[in-house]
Amino acid sequence: MQRIWTILMVLFLGVTLAGCAASKKKGGTVEVEDATIGGTGAEVITDASASAVDSDDATAGEIITIDQDDADMDDPLGRRVVYFDFDSSNLTPEAQRVVEAHAQYLFNNPGMAVVLEGHADERGTREYNLALGERRANSVSEIFQAMGVAPDAIRTISYGEERPISMGQDESAWSLNRRVEILY
Amino acid sequence: MTSKKVTSIKGVQYAFMLIVVVAMATIPPGTAAGALTIEITQGEKSGIPIAAVPFRWHGTGNPPENLRGIVAADLHRSGRFELLPPADFLSRPSEVSEVRYKDWRLIKAEALVVGRITEKGPDRFEVSFQLLDVYRERVKVALRYTASADQLRQVAHQISDRIFYEMTGIKGAFDTRIAYVAMNITEENDRVYQLMIADSDGHNAQQILKTTNLPVLSPAWSPNGQWLAYVSFSDNRSGANVWLQDISTGSRRPVARFDGSASAPAWSPDGKSLALTVSAKGNTDIYVLGVSSGEMRRLTKHPAIDTEPAWSPDGRYLVFTSDRNGRPHIYRVSRNGGKAERLTREGKENAGASYDPIGNRIVLVTNRGQGAGYQIGVFYPESGRTDVLTDGTLDESPTFSPNGAMILYATRMGSEGVLAAVSADGRVRQVLKVTDGDVREPAWAASR
C-alpha cells in the first residue's frame, strides 16, 4: 500500500511539474555584440581599442503553453511527460502506456503537430546529453510512427541537460530531469 | 583590485568552506562582479623558487594595476613555480643596479623579477622589467613596454609569458584568450545565456552573444582566433545548430541547415574544416564540413551515439565519444573515415576528449565508477593510462592551454558552475570565478 501511494505521489508530481514546465516556456531572444581585442607588440604597444557595433538579429521564439489544470491522473493522456532511467532511452512499461495513449489520440486526430522534447540529467558531458535527449525523443517518435502517426506531424528537439525541471543535485532531482515532454 | 583575494589552502576538504567565506567577503552585493581567484594547492611546495618584487611606481596617486600580483598569479597557476612571499624579502629593488644578489640567495630564490611602472603622460605608462639569475648574478631578460592603463594587464601577461619561457623552455600561454558561457536565471525565471571572451585569467570579460531561453554551449575557437563556433538554438521549435561568429564584427550565421540537429563543433588544425555531430532520424554521427565549401562528409555510421569530435594536432585523426559498447568511451577514427578504434578501457565512462598541442596526451572527462562522479583526466594513448587531476563530482569541458601546460575546465562550487585551472601535472588547481552566475563551457584560444 505504501508503495502505491509513493507511485501516486510521483505521478502527481510529474503532472504538476509538466504543467509548470510547459507554461514557463517563453520566447527566446538573441543579441550579438562585437568584441575586438587589440593585439599588442612586445616592445611598443600601439593603441588597441575595442570598437562597439550593435548587430541585433533578435529572433523571437514561439510560446508554447499547455493548460493542464483539468488533467486526470488516471488518464494517461493527462500526462505529458515520460521519465527514463540513467543513460537510457528505453521506455518503462508505465511510460510506454502514456506514449501509446498519446499516439492513439494523435492517430485519431490527424492534422495535429506534436513536438517531442528530449532532456537529460546533468551527469555526463553536455554534448553527450544533447545526443541522449535526442535519442529519448526519438524512441517516443518511433512508437508514434509505429502506431500510425504521420512522421511529418512529429518534430523532435533535444535540450540535453540545459533545461532541467529540478535544480537539485541528487537522484530525486535527476530522475525528474531525464524525460521526454510530449507537446501538442 | 580590492575584490581580488588569494588564499592558499592545503588540504582540499577545507577548501570549500573557505571559498564560500572569501567569496562573500570580497564581492559586496549589488556591485559589478569582480574577478575572484582562489588557489587550491595540492601536495608539498614544489617548482622553481622565484621572487617577484612589487613593481615600483613612479607617478601620482596609486599605480593603475598591480603588475607584480598579475605576474605572480600567472606563474603560480602554472604549477611550475614557487612564489616566495614578499614579506621574506630583505630588499625591494626595482632594477638590476639596485639588486644585492646575496639578499636573494639567503631566501633561496633561483630567479628574481624586478620592475617599475612610470607615468609618462595622460593614460600613458612605461613598464620595465628584468628577470635575473640569482646564482649566476646576471640578467636573463630585460624588456620595456609602453601602454595605456587598460593594456597593463596584457603587458603583465606578456611579462609572465617571457619569464615562463626563460625558466621552462616552454612558450608561455598567459597572454591568450578564453571563451566561456555564463547563465543567469532572472526573477521572471528566464534563462539568460551569455557567450563571453576573457583573458586567460578570467579578467577583461566581454560579452559577444546574449540569448534568452535559448541555450548556448560548446564554444570552439578557430585556430587563428578570429571565429568562434558554438551550439545554440534559433527558436523554441528548432533543434540545436552550430553557429559561426566573427569575433571582430559580431556577424554570425548557422554553418548549415540540417534536417535534424547539429552540435559539438571542432575546428581542424588548418581551420578549413569543422567536425561536428549531426543527429538525423534519431541517429547521431560525426561529419566533417568544409567551412567555405559547405560540403559535408560523413565520418562515422553507427546506430549508437557518436559525438564530441576533436582533431589530432596533425589533422590525421579525430577522437570522439561513443556508447557503441554500452557506456560512453573514447574512440579514434582516421580523418578519411573507416573503422573506429576504441582508445579508453579504464573507468566506467570517458567522454569529452581533446588532444594536447603535441598530440601525446588526451584530456577527457572520466567517471571511475563507485559513485565517484566525473573528474578531469589526462589519458596517454601510448600506455592506456589515465591520470585523474581533479576531485569534483561534475567536472567537465576540459581544454588545454595552447602550450599544453595547463587545463581549464568547468566545475561546481556549491550549486554554482565556475571555471577552474589545473596544471597539467595536477599539482596546482585554481578556481577562476569570472562573473556572477553559472559559468561553464570554457574554451582556450590557440592564438590571441
XYZ file of C-alpha atoms in Angstrom:
632
model
C 0.000 0.000 0.000
C 2.836 2.322 0.934
C 4.310 1.615 -2.468
C 1.153 2.547 -4.314
C 0.997 5.866 -2.507
C 4.598 6.537 -3.412
C 3.902 5.809 -7.055
C 0.820 8.034 -6.997
C 2.824 10.853 -5.424
C 5.495 10.545 -8.086
C 2.878 10.539 -10.831
C 1.151 13.564 -9.329
C 4.482 15.372 -9.098
C 5.107 14.503 -12.708
C 1.818 16.014 -13.839
C 2.314 19.130 -11.745
C 5.839 19.681 -12.962
C 4.882 19.009 -16.537
C 2.297 21.736 -16.221
C 4.831 24.143 -14.764
C 7.412 23.331 -17.357
C 5.101 23.843 -20.240
C 3.651 27.091 -19.005
C 7.096 28.522 -18.300
C 8.248 28.208 -21.869
C 8.952 31.627 -23.255
C 10.102 33.214 -26.433
C 13.833 33.260 -26.999
C 15.866 36.305 -27.951
C 19.378 36.754 -29.270
C 21.729 39.746 -29.079
C 25.125 39.783 -30.722
C 27.965 42.075 -29.770
C 31.326 42.680 -31.265
C 34.428 42.212 -29.204
C 37.605 43.356 -30.877
C 40.563 42.938 -28.612
C 43.655 44.627 -29.880
C 46.891 42.707 -30.067
C 49.988 44.204 -28.541
C 53.577 44.083 -29.560
C 56.391 43.020 -27.274
C 58.249 46.316 -27.132
C 55.951 49.068 -28.303
C 52.243 48.908 -27.873
C 50.003 50.800 -30.231
C 46.538 51.878 -29.381
C 44.177 48.930 -29.282
C 40.672 49.996 -28.559
C 37.597 47.869 -28.709
C 35.032 49.175 -31.134
C 31.418 48.517 -30.401
C 28.965 47.591 -33.116
C 25.435 46.649 -32.337
C 24.122 43.992 -34.636
C 20.929 42.854 -33.118
C 19.461 39.977 -35.055
C 16.994 39.108 -32.362
C 14.785 36.205 -33.221
C 11.736 35.696 -31.124
C 10.899 32.113 -30.322
C 7.384 30.892 -30.114
C 5.486 30.468 -26.927
C 4.071 27.052 -26.261
C 1.641 26.790 -23.406
C -0.259 23.817 -22.196
C -3.234 24.027 -19.905
C -3.015 21.080 -17.531
C -5.475 22.214 -14.880
C -8.027 19.513 -15.579
C -5.506 16.706 -16.000
C -6.962 13.390 -14.919
C -4.373 11.287 -13.164
C -5.971 8.021 -14.239
C -5.967 9.059 -17.851
C -2.537 8.559 -19.456
C -3.457 11.346 -21.888
C -3.358 13.714 -18.910
C 0.347 13.077 -18.546
C 2.651 14.879 -20.924
C 5.993 13.812 -19.528
C 7.620 10.387 -19.526
C 10.716 9.578 -17.493
C 13.790 7.456 -18.166
C 16.499 5.587 -16.295
C 20.041 6.946 -16.178
C 21.765 6.951 -19.600
C 18.811 5.047 -21.041
C 16.345 5.823 -23.787
C 14.214 2.716 -23.152
C 10.643 3.379 -22.119
C 9.436 1.906 -18.855
C 6.120 -0.005 -19.076
C 4.422 2.974 -17.458
C 5.947 5.394 -19.955
C 5.005 3.061 -22.786
C 1.351 3.242 -21.688
C 1.405 7.043 -21.702
C 3.161 7.264 -25.056
C 0.769 4.796 -26.668
C -2.248 6.721 -25.398
C -0.923 9.920 -26.989
C -0.080 8.062 -30.189
C -3.639 6.745 -30.354
C -5.045 10.210 -29.743
C -2.884 11.762 -32.451
C -3.719 8.948 -34.847
C -7.407 9.652 -34.266
C -6.878 13.373 -34.723
C -4.753 13.702 -37.843
C -3.508 17.164 -38.695
C -2.201 17.884 -35.197
C 1.509 18.586 -34.888
C 3.464 17.235 -31.936
C 6.841 18.256 -30.532
C 8.808 15.643 -28.596
C 11.307 17.383 -26.371
C 14.103 15.176 -25.022
C 16.023 16.027 -21.847
C 18.792 14.546 -19.722
C 20.069 14.967 -16.187
C 23.277 16.880 -15.534
C 25.561 13.847 -15.225
C 27.803 13.223 -18.203
C 29.022 15.809 -20.694
C 26.659 18.396 -22.147
C 27.157 17.232 -25.715
C 26.619 13.576 -24.852
C 23.432 14.587 -23.052
C 22.265 16.536 -26.089
C 22.570 13.298 -28.090
C 20.919 11.299 -25.308
C 17.931 13.674 -25.210
C 17.664 13.275 -28.974
C 17.643 9.507 -28.631
C 14.984 9.642 -25.927
C 12.751 11.854 -28.061
C 13.349 9.503 -30.942
C 12.307 6.408 -29.025
C 8.957 8.102 -28.354
C 8.769 9.150 -32.000
C 9.291 5.558 -33.113
C 6.281 4.377 -31.145
C 4.203 7.243 -32.530
C 5.151 6.273 -36.066
C 4.632 2.549 -35.438
C 1.104 3.407 -34.287
C 0.369 5.346 -37.443
C 1.113 8.970 -36.557
C 2.360 10.738 -39.680
C 6.136 11.324 -39.498
C 5.587 14.860 -40.840
C 3.475 15.665 -37.791
C 6.288 14.798 -35.376
C 9.185 17.064 -34.522
C 11.905 16.013 -32.084
C 14.097 18.512 -30.210
C 16.739 17.785 -27.623
C 17.802 20.265 -24.981
C 20.154 17.794 -23.332
C 20.769 18.863 -19.726
C 20.166 22.564 -20.462
C 16.559 22.807 -19.271
C 16.242 20.919 -16.012
C 12.881 20.763 -14.232
C 14.532 20.329 -10.861
C 17.729 22.152 -9.921
C 18.681 19.672 -7.206
C 21.782 17.529 -7.399
C 20.549 14.160 -6.258
C 18.667 11.229 -7.724
C 15.241 12.682 -6.861
C 16.046 15.742 -8.974
C 17.884 13.858 -11.702
C 15.001 11.405 -12.166
C 12.641 14.311 -12.945
C 15.062 15.757 -15.483
C 15.530 12.564 -17.546
C 12.394 12.978 -19.593
C 10.581 13.498 -22.843
C 7.857 16.144 -22.933
C 5.017 15.459 -25.351
C 3.820 18.854 -26.526
C 0.783 19.434 -28.730
C 41.656 45.325 -7.279
C 40.079 45.170 -3.867
C 37.907 42.266 -4.926
C 40.910 40.080 -5.658
C 41.887 37.701 -2.893
C 44.333 34.905 -2.996
C 44.063 32.198 -0.425
C 46.420 29.295 -0.205
C 44.851 26.185 1.207
C 46.460 22.886 1.951
C 44.010 20.051 2.193
C 41.112 20.061 -0.152
C 38.497 19.165 2.467
C 38.734 22.656 3.975
C 38.810 24.372 0.622
C 35.104 24.614 0.057
C 34.200 26.343 3.309
C 36.923 28.905 2.871
C 35.984 29.545 -0.712
C 32.463 30.471 0.300
C 33.662 32.793 3.054
C 36.126 34.517 0.732
C 33.514 34.874 -1.979
C 31.028 36.512 0.360
C 33.596 38.765 1.918
C 35.025 40.062 -1.322
C 32.006 40.652 -3.533
C 29.712 43.179 -1.918
C 26.143 42.589 -3.026
C 24.979 44.761 -5.882
C 28.404 45.675 -7.198
C 29.719 44.725 -10.594
C 31.164 41.245 -10.493
C 34.861 41.322 -9.759
C 37.168 38.540 -10.777
C 37.995 36.327 -7.864
C 40.854 33.902 -7.730
C 41.168 31.101 -5.243
C 44.065 28.718 -5.132
C 43.899 25.162 -4.041
C 47.463 23.967 -3.871
C 47.893 20.267 -3.531
C 50.824 18.464 -2.003
C 54.121 19.977 -0.951
C 55.599 23.155 -2.299
C 57.470 22.498 -5.484
C 58.542 24.224 -8.627
C 61.212 26.822 -9.291
C 61.590 29.200 -6.303
C 61.137 32.676 -7.720
C 60.941 36.096 -6.054
C 58.819 38.749 -7.752
C 59.283 42.173 -6.181
C 56.322 44.574 -6.291
C 56.930 46.893 -9.248
C 57.989 50.349 -8.124
C 55.534 53.095 -9.023
C 56.790 56.443 -10.386
C 53.704 58.581 -10.760
C 50.907 60.399 -8.985
C 48.311 58.641 -6.877
C 48.148 54.872 -6.929
C 49.510 52.615 -9.684
C 46.746 51.671 -12.152
C 47.438 47.926 -11.929
C 49.230 45.595 -9.547
C 51.559 44.127 -12.163
C 53.504 42.016 -9.692
C 50.255 40.475 -8.499
C 49.182 39.525 -12.015
C 52.571 38.048 -12.905
C 52.821 36.138 -9.627
C 49.305 34.709 -10.047
C 50.092 33.609 -13.624
C 53.330 31.898 -12.651
C 51.807 30.220 -9.643
C 48.793 28.943 -11.546
C 51.087 27.129 -13.966
C 52.232 24.850 -11.141
C 55.874 25.258 -12.193
C 56.909 27.996 -9.768
C 57.033 28.513 -6.047
C 56.389 32.207 -5.484
C 58.364 33.342 -2.447
C 56.343 35.567 -0.059
C 57.255 39.282 -0.328
C 57.258 39.506 3.480
C 60.505 37.494 3.442
C 62.269 39.882 1.065
C 65.274 41.680 2.582
C 65.243 44.462 -0.001
C 62.893 45.819 -2.683
C 64.920 46.651 -5.784
C 63.222 47.886 -8.961
C 66.098 47.361 -11.380
C 69.313 45.388 -11.654
C 71.580 48.194 -10.386
C 69.768 48.066 -7.002
C 69.993 44.292 -6.592
C 72.138 42.689 -3.875
C 72.196 39.067 -5.000
C 73.025 37.705 -1.570
C 69.657 39.008 -0.260
C 68.027 36.597 -2.689
C 70.392 33.679 -2.187
C 69.567 33.889 1.526
C 65.877 33.247 0.874
C 66.797 30.587 -1.699
C 65.375 32.338 -4.739
C 66.695 30.958 -8.008
C 65.214 33.734 -10.082
C 64.282 37.312 -9.316
C 61.801 39.592 -11.090
C 62.135 43.347 -10.632
C 60.369 46.169 -12.413
C 58.852 49.607 -12.382
C 55.872 51.474 -13.791
C 56.434 55.079 -14.810
C 53.661 57.520 -15.629
C 54.727 59.149 -18.923
C 51.645 61.224 -19.674
C 47.871 61.073 -19.531
C 46.941 57.372 -19.720
C 50.466 56.523 -20.844
C 52.744 54.287 -18.827
C 56.161 52.784 -19.299
C 56.750 49.373 -17.779
C 60.231 47.923 -17.460
C 61.131 44.565 -16.007
C 64.168 42.356 -15.600
C 64.436 38.668 -14.915
C 67.634 37.887 -13.017
C 69.508 34.660 -12.400
C 70.361 34.825 -8.700
C 73.193 32.263 -8.670
C 74.908 33.373 -11.876
C 74.255 37.013 -10.954
C 73.207 38.014 -14.410
C 70.289 39.467 -16.329
C 68.342 36.853 -18.288
C 65.797 39.241 -19.820
C 65.262 42.999 -19.753
C 62.236 44.478 -21.526
C 60.371 47.761 -21.692
C 56.749 48.332 -22.695
C 54.594 51.387 -23.311
C 50.895 51.013 -22.646
C 47.662 52.692 -21.682
C 46.088 51.793 -18.335
C 43.695 49.244 -19.815
C 46.562 47.477 -21.591
C 48.600 46.970 -18.441
C 47.079 43.594 -17.616
C 48.089 42.371 -21.039
C 51.607 43.693 -20.509
C 51.752 41.739 -17.251
C 50.671 38.543 -19.066
C 53.357 39.129 -21.694
C 55.921 39.501 -18.909
C 54.653 36.210 -17.432
C 54.968 34.548 -20.840
C 58.556 35.709 -21.179
C 59.507 34.536 -17.688
C 57.777 31.191 -18.225
C 59.693 30.652 -21.464
C 63.070 31.647 -19.995
C 62.640 29.389 -16.979
C 60.988 26.325 -18.535
C 61.860 26.404 -22.239
C 58.129 26.216 -22.995
C 56.319 29.062 -24.715
C 54.112 30.928 -22.249
C 50.336 30.966 -22.749
C 49.209 33.643 -20.302
C 48.637 36.345 -22.924
C 45.847 34.334 -24.501
C 42.084 34.410 -24.519
C 39.376 32.072 -23.368
C 35.700 31.822 -24.209
C 33.000 30.541 -21.878
C 29.256 30.601 -21.294
C 27.607 32.315 -18.320
C 23.986 31.526 -17.466
C 21.767 33.517 -15.157
C 18.169 32.923 -14.172
C 16.167 36.138 -13.925
C 13.405 36.914 -11.434
C 10.936 36.129 -14.225
C 12.554 32.673 -14.443
C 14.122 33.345 -17.835
C 17.451 31.713 -18.532
C 19.861 34.276 -19.926
C 22.938 32.857 -21.656
C 25.992 34.989 -22.378
C 28.863 33.886 -24.564
C 31.921 35.611 -23.133
C 35.529 36.221 -24.129
C 38.145 36.977 -21.483
C 41.874 36.941 -20.777
C 43.292 33.571 -19.765
C 42.978 34.506 -16.072
C 39.285 35.386 -16.458
C 39.760 39.173 -16.386
C 38.605 41.652 -19.052
C 35.473 39.646 -19.806
C 33.415 40.838 -22.784
C 30.032 39.566 -23.869
C 29.800 38.627 -27.544
C 26.383 36.997 -27.559
C 23.342 37.041 -25.316
C 20.318 34.796 -25.694
C 17.243 34.332 -23.567
C 15.875 30.810 -23.051
C 17.952 29.524 -25.961
C 20.895 27.517 -24.572
C 24.448 28.225 -25.753
C 27.150 25.600 -25.425
C 30.362 24.131 -26.853
C 32.244 27.247 -27.991
C 35.254 26.381 -30.177
C 37.917 28.838 -31.365
C 39.148 28.791 -34.931
C 42.924 28.206 -34.978
C 43.541 31.856 -35.946
C 41.372 33.172 -33.109
C 39.046 35.055 -35.449
C 35.969 32.861 -35.236
C 34.013 31.115 -32.562
C 31.849 28.165 -33.497
C 29.226 27.263 -30.910
C 25.950 25.450 -30.443
C 22.722 27.341 -29.971
C 19.076 27.336 -30.877
C 17.345 29.793 -33.190
C 13.906 29.457 -31.611
C 11.819 27.165 -29.457
C 10.835 24.918 -32.349
C 14.167 24.115 -33.964
C 16.816 21.754 -32.724
C 20.393 22.672 -31.869
C 22.536 24.102 -34.616
C 26.173 25.124 -34.970
C 26.800 28.844 -35.448
C 29.863 30.709 -36.639
C 30.564 34.146 -35.236
C 33.244 36.588 -36.311
C 34.767 37.912 -33.075
C 35.718 41.286 -34.519
C 32.480 42.190 -36.325
C 29.913 40.220 -34.334
C 28.322 38.867 -37.515
C 27.123 35.308 -37.196
C 25.455 32.588 -39.234
C 24.424 28.954 -38.858
C 27.082 26.754 -40.517
C 24.426 24.818 -42.428
C 20.770 23.866 -42.358
C 20.249 20.347 -41.135
C 17.328 18.001 -41.244
C 17.696 17.323 -37.544
C 20.232 18.973 -35.289
C 23.950 19.754 -35.276
C 26.300 20.258 -32.353
C 29.821 19.706 -30.937
C 31.869 21.777 -33.431
C 35.644 21.187 -33.628
C 37.982 23.082 -35.998
C 40.531 21.163 -37.989
C 44.092 22.379 -37.284
C 44.214 24.119 -40.677
C 40.958 25.950 -39.922
C 39.354 24.779 -43.164
C 37.008 22.128 -41.784
C 34.663 21.734 -38.871
C 33.979 18.323 -37.431
C 30.521 18.216 -35.922
C 27.805 15.935 -34.667
C 24.646 15.632 -36.697
C 21.505 13.950 -35.395
C 19.121 12.933 -38.123
C 16.260 10.480 -37.811
C 17.396 9.566 -34.347
C 20.945 8.641 -35.277
C 23.880 10.712 -34.043
C 27.083 10.572 -36.084
C 30.229 12.596 -36.796
C 30.504 14.623 -40.006
C 33.168 16.903 -41.447
C 32.024 20.170 -43.005
C 34.139 22.302 -45.350
C 33.765 25.774 -43.805
C 33.836 27.699 -47.092
C 32.626 24.949 -49.446
C 29.726 23.853 -47.265
C 30.466 20.304 -48.343
C 29.500 17.621 -45.810
C 31.261 14.305 -45.411
C 30.061 11.572 -43.059
C 32.801 10.150 -40.877
C 31.023 7.616 -38.668
C 27.999 5.471 -39.344
C 26.794 3.643 -36.275
C 23.386 3.337 -34.597
C 24.969 4.336 -31.264
C 25.679 7.901 -30.141
C 28.855 9.268 -31.748
C 29.629 12.812 -30.619
C 32.265 15.268 -29.294
C 34.773 15.019 -32.151
C 38.246 16.552 -31.673
C 41.183 16.599 -34.103
C 44.693 15.383 -33.512
C 47.173 18.282 -33.898
C 48.464 16.819 -37.191
C 44.903 16.674 -38.516
C 45.116 12.970 -39.384
C 42.782 11.599 -36.722
C 39.727 12.514 -34.761
C 38.799 11.254 -31.329
C 35.138 11.121 -30.329
C 32.751 9.810 -27.686
C 30.605 6.777 -28.472
C 28.394 4.455 -26.453
C 28.610 1.706 -29.104
C 29.858 -0.743 -26.476
C 27.370 0.236 -23.778
C 28.856 3.078 -21.791
C 30.411 6.156 -23.386
C 34.103 5.764 -24.204
C 36.675 7.424 -26.429
C 37.292 6.166 -29.957
C 39.647 7.276 -32.702
C 38.980 7.382 -36.429
C 41.040 8.487 -39.425
C 40.015 11.814 -40.961
C 39.164 9.754 -44.037
C 36.725 7.631 -42.081
C 36.935 3.857 -41.857
C 36.927 1.685 -38.788
C 36.995 3.404 -35.419
C 39.419 2.144 -32.783
C 38.499 2.157 -29.105
C 41.052 4.071 -27.006
C 39.817 4.131 -23.395
C 39.195 0.916 -21.495
C 39.690 2.086 -17.910
C 36.860 3.627 -15.911
C 33.118 3.363 -16.196
C 32.737 6.225 -18.677
C 35.012 8.553 -20.589
C 33.834 11.484 -22.715
C 34.634 14.988 -23.956
C 38.148 14.156 -25.172
C 40.609 16.507 -26.882
C 44.327 16.395 -27.703
C 47.158 18.444 -26.239
C 49.030 20.652 -28.755
C 51.701 17.975 -29.337
C 49.346 15.010 -29.657
C 50.804 12.820 -26.888
C 48.073 13.340 -24.322
C 44.295 13.451 -24.392
C 42.341 15.342 -21.780
C 38.889 13.958 -21.018
C 36.052 13.670 -18.534
C 36.291 10.381 -16.685
C 33.946 8.526 -14.373
C 35.795 5.863 -12.421
C 32.608 4.254 -11.079
C 31.504 3.516 -7.489
C 29.637 6.815 -7.387
C 32.811 8.823 -7.901
C 31.152 11.170 -10.392
C 33.013 12.992 -13.125
C 36.571 14.292 -12.970
C 39.133 15.623 -15.421
C 41.708 13.072 -16.504
C 44.746 13.026 -18.765
C 44.850 9.898 -20.902
C 48.057 8.653 -22.513
C 47.134 6.750 -25.704
C 50.563 5.056 -25.810
C 50.195 3.331 -22.448
C 46.438 3.453 -21.952
C 46.979 5.083 -18.551
C 44.721 7.840 -17.189
C 45.838 10.321 -14.519
C 42.892 11.858 -12.679
C 43.678 15.534 -11.994
C 40.627 16.837 -10.151
C 38.291 15.719 -7.380
C 34.927 17.268 -8.209
C 31.810 15.242 -8.932
C 30.641 17.107 -12.055
C 33.857 18.399 -13.621
C 33.626 18.782 -17.392
C 34.642 20.641 -20.577
C 38.435 20.373 -20.191
C 40.520 22.462 -22.591
C 44.331 22.507 -22.873
C 46.215 25.800 -22.865
C 47.908 26.431 -26.232
C 51.260 25.364 -24.728
C 49.866 22.196 -23.126
C 50.997 23.225 -19.641
C 47.557 23.862 -18.144
C 43.981 22.706 -18.418
C 40.916 24.866 -17.946
C 37.662 23.121 -17.034
C 34.216 23.660 -15.568
C 33.431 22.582 -12.019
C 30.914 23.309 -9.245
C 31.278 25.492 -6.211
C 28.190 24.632 -4.210
C 25.400 24.567 -6.779
C 27.055 27.178 -8.998
C 29.226 26.481 -12.040
C 32.701 28.032 -12.023
C 35.817 27.737 -14.158
C 38.973 26.231 -12.737
C 42.510 25.816 -13.988
C 44.733 22.867 -13.168
C 48.379 22.461 -14.080
C 48.804 19.557 -16.494
C 50.607 17.606 -13.754
C 47.624 18.141 -11.429
C 49.720 19.865 -8.769
C 48.045 23.267 -8.653
C 44.360 23.941 -9.042
C 42.686 27.317 -9.011
C 39.109 28.465 -9.247
C 38.567 31.439 -11.559
C 35.277 32.975 -10.652
C 34.848 35.271 -13.586
C 31.310 36.590 -13.255
C 28.229 36.176 -11.193
C 26.025 33.357 -12.339
C 26.560 29.855 -13.563
C 29.760 29.706 -15.613
C 30.641 26.776 -17.856
C 31.974 25.549 -21.223
C 35.457 27.087 -21.256
C 37.488 27.012 -24.476
C 41.090 28.170 -24.672
C 42.092 30.007 -27.860
C 45.178 28.751 -29.675
C 46.260 32.274 -30.581
C 45.474 35.752 -29.318
